[in-house]
GROMACS .gro file of C-alpha atoms in nm:
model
  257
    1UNK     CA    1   8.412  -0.688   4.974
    2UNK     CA    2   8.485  -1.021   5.064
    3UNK     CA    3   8.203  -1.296   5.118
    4UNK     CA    4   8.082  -1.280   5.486
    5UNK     CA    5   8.181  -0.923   5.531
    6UNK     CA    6   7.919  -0.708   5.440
    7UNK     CA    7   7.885  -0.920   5.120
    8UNK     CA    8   7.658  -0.848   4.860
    9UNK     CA    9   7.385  -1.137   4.773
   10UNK     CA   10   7.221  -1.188   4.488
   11UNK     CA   11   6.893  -1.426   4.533
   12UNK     CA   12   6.731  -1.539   4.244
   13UNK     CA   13   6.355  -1.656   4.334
   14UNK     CA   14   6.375  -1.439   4.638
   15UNK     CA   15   6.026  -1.304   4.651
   16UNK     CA   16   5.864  -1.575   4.835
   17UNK     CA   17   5.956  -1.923   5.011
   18UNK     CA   18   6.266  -2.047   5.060
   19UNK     CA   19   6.431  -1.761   4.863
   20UNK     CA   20   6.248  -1.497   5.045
   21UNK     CA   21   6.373  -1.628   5.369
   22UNK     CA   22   6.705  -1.652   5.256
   23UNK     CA   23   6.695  -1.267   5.150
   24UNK     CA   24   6.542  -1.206   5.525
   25UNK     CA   25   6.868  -1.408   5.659
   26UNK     CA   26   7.126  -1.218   5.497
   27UNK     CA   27   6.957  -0.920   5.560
   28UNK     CA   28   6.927  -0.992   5.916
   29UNK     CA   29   7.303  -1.097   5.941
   30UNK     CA   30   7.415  -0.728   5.775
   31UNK     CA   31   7.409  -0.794   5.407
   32UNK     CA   32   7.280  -0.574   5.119
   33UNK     CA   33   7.049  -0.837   4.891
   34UNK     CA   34   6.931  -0.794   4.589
   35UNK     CA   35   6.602  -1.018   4.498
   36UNK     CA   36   6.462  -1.105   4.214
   37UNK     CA   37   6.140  -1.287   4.116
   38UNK     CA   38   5.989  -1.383   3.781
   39UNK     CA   39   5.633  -1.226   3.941
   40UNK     CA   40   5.663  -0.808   4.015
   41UNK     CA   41   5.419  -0.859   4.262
   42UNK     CA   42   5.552  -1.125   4.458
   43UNK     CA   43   5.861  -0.868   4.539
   44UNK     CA   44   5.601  -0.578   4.596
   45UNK     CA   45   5.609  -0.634   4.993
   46UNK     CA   46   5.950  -0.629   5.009
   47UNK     CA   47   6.137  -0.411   5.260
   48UNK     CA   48   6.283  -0.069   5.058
   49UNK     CA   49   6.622  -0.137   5.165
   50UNK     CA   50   6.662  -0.453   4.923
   51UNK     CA   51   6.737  -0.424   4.599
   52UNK     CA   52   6.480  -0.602   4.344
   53UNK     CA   53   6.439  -0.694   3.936
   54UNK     CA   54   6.155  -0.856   3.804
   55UNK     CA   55   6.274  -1.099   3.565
   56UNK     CA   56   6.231  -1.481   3.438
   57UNK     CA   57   6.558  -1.688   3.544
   58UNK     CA   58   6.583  -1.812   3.243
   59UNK     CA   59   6.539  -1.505   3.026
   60UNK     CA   60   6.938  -1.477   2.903
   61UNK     CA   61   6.896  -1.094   2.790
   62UNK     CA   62   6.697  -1.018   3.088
   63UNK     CA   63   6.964  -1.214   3.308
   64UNK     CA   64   7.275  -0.996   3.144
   65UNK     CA   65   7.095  -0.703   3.216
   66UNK     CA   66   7.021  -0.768   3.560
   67UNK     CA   67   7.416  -0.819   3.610
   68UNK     CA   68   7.513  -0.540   3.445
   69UNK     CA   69   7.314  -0.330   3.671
   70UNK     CA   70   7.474  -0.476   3.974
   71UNK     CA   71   7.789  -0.438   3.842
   72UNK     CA   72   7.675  -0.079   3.811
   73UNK     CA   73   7.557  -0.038   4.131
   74UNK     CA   74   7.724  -0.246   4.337
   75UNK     CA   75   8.063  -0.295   4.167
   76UNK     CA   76   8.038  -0.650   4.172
   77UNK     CA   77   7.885  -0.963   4.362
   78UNK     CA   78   7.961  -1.157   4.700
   79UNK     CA   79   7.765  -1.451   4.681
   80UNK     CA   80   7.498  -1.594   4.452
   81UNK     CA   81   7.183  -1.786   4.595
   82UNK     CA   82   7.084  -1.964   4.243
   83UNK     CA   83   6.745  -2.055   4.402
   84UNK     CA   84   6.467  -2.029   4.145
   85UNK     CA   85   6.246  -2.319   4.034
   86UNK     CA   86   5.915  -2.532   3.991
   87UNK     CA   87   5.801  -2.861   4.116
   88UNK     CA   88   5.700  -2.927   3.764
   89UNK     CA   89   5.415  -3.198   3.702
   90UNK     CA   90   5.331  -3.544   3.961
   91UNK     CA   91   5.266  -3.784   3.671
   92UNK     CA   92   5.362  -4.120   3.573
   93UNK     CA   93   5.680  -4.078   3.339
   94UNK     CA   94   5.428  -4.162   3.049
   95UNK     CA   95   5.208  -3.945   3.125
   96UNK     CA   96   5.416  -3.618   3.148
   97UNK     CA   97   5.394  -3.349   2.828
   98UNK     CA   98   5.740  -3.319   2.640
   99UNK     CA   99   5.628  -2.932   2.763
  100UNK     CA  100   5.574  -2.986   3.156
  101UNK     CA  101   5.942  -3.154   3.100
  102UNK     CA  102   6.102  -2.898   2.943
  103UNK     CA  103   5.941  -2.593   3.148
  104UNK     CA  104   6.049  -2.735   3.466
  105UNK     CA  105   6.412  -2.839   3.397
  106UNK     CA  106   6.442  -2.502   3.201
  107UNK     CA  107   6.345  -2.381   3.524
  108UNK     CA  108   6.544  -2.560   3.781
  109UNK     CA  109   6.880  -2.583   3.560
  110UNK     CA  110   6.905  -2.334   3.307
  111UNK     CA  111   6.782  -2.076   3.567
  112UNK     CA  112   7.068  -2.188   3.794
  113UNK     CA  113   7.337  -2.242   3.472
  114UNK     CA  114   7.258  -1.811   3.385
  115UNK     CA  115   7.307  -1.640   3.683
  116UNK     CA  116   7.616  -1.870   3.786
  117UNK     CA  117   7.737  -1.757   3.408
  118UNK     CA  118   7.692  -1.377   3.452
  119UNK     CA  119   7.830  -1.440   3.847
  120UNK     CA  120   8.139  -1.612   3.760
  121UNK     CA  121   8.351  -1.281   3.554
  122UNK     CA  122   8.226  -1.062   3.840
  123UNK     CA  123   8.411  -1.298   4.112
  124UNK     CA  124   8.670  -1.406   3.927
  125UNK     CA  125   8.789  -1.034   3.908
  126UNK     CA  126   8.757  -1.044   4.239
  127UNK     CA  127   8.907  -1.348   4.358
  128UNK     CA  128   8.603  -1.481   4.569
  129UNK     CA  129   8.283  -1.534   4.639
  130UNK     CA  130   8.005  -1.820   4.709
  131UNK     CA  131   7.759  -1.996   4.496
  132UNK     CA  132   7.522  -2.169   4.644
  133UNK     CA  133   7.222  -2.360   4.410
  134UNK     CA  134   6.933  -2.513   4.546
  135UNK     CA  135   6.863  -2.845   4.507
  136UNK     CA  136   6.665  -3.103   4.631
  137UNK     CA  137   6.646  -3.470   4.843
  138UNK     CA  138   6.543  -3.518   4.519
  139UNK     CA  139   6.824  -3.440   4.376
  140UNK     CA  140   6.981  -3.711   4.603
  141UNK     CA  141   6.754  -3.986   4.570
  142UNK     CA  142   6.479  -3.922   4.330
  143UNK     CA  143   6.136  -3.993   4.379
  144UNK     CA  144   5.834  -4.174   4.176
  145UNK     CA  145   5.601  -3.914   3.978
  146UNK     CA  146   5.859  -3.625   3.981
  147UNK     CA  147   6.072  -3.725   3.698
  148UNK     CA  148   6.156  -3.374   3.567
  149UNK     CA  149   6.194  -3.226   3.926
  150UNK     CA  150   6.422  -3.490   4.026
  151UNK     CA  151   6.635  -3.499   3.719
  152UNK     CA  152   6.657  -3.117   3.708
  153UNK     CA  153   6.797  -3.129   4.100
  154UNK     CA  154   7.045  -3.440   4.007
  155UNK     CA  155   7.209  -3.189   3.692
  156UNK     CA  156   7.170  -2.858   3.902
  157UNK     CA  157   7.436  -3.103   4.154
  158UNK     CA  158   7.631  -3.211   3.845
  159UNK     CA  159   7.666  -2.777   3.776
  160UNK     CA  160   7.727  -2.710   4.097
  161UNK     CA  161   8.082  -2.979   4.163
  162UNK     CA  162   8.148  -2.867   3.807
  163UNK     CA  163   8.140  -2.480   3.907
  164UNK     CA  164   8.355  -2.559   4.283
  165UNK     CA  165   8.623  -2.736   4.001
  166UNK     CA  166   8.599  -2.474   3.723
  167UNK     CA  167   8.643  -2.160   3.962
  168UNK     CA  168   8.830  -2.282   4.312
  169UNK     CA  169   9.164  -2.141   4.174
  170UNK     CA  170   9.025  -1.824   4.179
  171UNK     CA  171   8.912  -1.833   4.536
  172UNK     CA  172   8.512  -1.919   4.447
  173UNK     CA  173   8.303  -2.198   4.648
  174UNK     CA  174   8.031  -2.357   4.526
  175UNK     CA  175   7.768  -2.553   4.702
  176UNK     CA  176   7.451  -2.736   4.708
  177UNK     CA  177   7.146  -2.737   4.938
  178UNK     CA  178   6.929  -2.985   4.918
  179UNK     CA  179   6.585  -2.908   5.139
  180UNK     CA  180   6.408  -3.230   5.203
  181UNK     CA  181   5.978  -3.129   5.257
  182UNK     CA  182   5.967  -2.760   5.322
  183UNK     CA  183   5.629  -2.651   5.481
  184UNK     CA  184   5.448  -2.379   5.294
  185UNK     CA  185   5.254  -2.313   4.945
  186UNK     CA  186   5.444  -2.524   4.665
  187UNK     CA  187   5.458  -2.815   4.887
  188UNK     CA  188   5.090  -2.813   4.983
  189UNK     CA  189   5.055  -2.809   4.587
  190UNK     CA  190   5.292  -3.142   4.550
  191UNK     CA  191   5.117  -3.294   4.868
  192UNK     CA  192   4.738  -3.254   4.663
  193UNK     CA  193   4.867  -3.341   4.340
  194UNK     CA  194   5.061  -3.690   4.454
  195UNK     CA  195   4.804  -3.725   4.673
  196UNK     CA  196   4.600  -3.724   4.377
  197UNK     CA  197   4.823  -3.969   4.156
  198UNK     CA  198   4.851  -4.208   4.445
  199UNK     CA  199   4.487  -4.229   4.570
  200UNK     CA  200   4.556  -4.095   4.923
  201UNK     CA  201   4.441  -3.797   5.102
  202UNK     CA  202   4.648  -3.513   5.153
  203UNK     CA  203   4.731  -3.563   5.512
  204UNK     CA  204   4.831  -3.907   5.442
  205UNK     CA  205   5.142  -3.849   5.175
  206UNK     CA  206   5.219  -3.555   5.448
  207UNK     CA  207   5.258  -3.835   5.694
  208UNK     CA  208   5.426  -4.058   5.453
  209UNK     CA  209   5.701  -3.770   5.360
  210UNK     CA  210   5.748  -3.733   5.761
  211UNK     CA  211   5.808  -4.071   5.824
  212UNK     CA  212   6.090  -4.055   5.513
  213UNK     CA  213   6.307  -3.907   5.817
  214UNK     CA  214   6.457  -4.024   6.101
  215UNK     CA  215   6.340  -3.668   6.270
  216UNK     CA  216   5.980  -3.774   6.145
  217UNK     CA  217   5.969  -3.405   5.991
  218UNK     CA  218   5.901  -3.163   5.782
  219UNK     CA  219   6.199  -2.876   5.722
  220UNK     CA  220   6.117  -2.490   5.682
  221UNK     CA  221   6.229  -2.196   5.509
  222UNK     CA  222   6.448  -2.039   5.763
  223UNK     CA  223   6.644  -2.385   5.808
  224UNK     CA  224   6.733  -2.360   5.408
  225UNK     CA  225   6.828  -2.020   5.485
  226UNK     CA  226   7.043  -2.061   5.788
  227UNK     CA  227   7.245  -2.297   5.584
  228UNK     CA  228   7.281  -2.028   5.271
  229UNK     CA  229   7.375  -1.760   5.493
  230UNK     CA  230   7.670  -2.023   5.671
  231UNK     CA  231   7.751  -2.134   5.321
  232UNK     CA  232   7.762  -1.771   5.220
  233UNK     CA  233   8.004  -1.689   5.530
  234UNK     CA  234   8.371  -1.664   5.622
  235UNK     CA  235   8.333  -1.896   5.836
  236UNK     CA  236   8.290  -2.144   5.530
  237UNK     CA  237   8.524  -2.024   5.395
  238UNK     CA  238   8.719  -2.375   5.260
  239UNK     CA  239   8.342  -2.550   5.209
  240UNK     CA  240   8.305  -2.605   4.825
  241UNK     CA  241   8.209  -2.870   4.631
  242UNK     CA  242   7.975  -2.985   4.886
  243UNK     CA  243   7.609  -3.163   4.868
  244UNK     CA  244   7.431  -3.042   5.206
  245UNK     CA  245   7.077  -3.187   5.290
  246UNK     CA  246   6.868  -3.014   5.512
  247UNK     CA  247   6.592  -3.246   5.577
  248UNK     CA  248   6.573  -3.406   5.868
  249UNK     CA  249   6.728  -3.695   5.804
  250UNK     CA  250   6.647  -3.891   5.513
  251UNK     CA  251   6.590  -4.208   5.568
  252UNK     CA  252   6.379  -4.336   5.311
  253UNK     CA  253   6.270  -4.145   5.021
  254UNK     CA  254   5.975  -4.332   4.940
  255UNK     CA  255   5.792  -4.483   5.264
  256UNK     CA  256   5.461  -4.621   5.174
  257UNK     CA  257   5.163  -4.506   5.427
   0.00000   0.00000   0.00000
């Protein structure tokens, strides 16, 4: 099948947030998905008619087995939304454990580096498909506090230009989204713990990240998705190589409030 046309998706970190919606996208536009989600019970809820695997991104044997079953099953792979990953620790640089480093750019690189690895033989046999990674505005512009986060989204962008050079001539794309503030659970969790670094209240690094845009707002999950499923499509069909922010508009990555 070619991508856009009943394609198969793989999302990795597809039980919940952003990678949940994007599942719910595809889904919506026609797709088979396949989700998968380092918790089993965030994929309980699921709807029956997607596919699911519990297993760490970063786990190589449990990766390899996970795309050996969809080879299996599916006989191969449309597109790939490498979406898993952490915020990692809000810390001054000295302050962060050579551990809370390494866990979250494990997370946020390697996760994305194994399933574009075990994607890549599967579309190169078939002369196309779509890779899209998530990044982040922080991937774009960096931000204080965040230094694994933000490093892990800059290299997951390095990966992803590398991947749209590496497998264009056989008919692959490769993009980047990077979500600017996305409403929900993980960012209330970065909101209370910068809040916390910073000596503010909650509400008031909300406001702050707001006023970062020129749309004075926060993104959600469906926006991210809307751009996978596009990105996924025929009707980007010569879009590779691309860095895509879906944020609103930033306009300053730092605004002090």
């Amino acid at each position: 099948m070619k991508a856009g046309q009943g394609s198969r998706v793989l999302i990795t970190a597809g039980g919940s947030g952003i990678g949940r919606a994007m599942a719910e996208g595809f889904a919506a536009a026609g797709h088979p998905v396949w989700v998968t989600d380092v918790s089993a019970v965030a994929l309980a809820d699921v709807p029956a008619r997607w596919r699911t695997t519990a297993v760490d991104a970063t786990d190589e044997a449990g990766m390899k087995a996970l795309f050996a079953e969809i080879a299996e099953d599916w006989g191969g792979l449309d597109v790939l939304c490498a979406n898993a990953g952490v915020a990692g620790p809000t810390a001054l640089i000295e302050d962060i454990a050579l551990e809370d480093w390494r866990k979250c750019v494990s997370v946020n690189l390697e996760g994305c580096f194994l399933a574009a690895k075990y994607a890549a033989p599967m579309m190169k046999a078939a002369k196309a498909g779509s890779i899209v990674v998530t990044s982040s505005t922080a991937g774009q512009y960096g931000y204080p506090n965040r230094a694994p986060y933000c490093s892990a989204k800059w290299a997951v962008i390095g990966l992803m230009k590398t991947l749209a050079m590496e497998l264009g001539p056989f008919g692959i794309r490769a993009n980047a989204i990077c979500p600017g503030a996305v409403e929900g659970p993980r960012m209330e969790g970065v909101l209370e713990r910068e809040a916390a670094a910073k000596g503010m209240t909650r509400d008031e690094v909300y406001a702050g990240y707001a006023s970062g845009t020129s749309m004075g707002c926060f993104v959600e999950a469906r926006d991210i998705a809307n751009m996978a499923v596009f990105l996924g499509s025929e009707a980007a069909r010569l879009v590779s190589g691309q860095v895509i922010a879906v944020d609103g508009h930033t306009v300053n990555p730092d605004p002090k409030v």
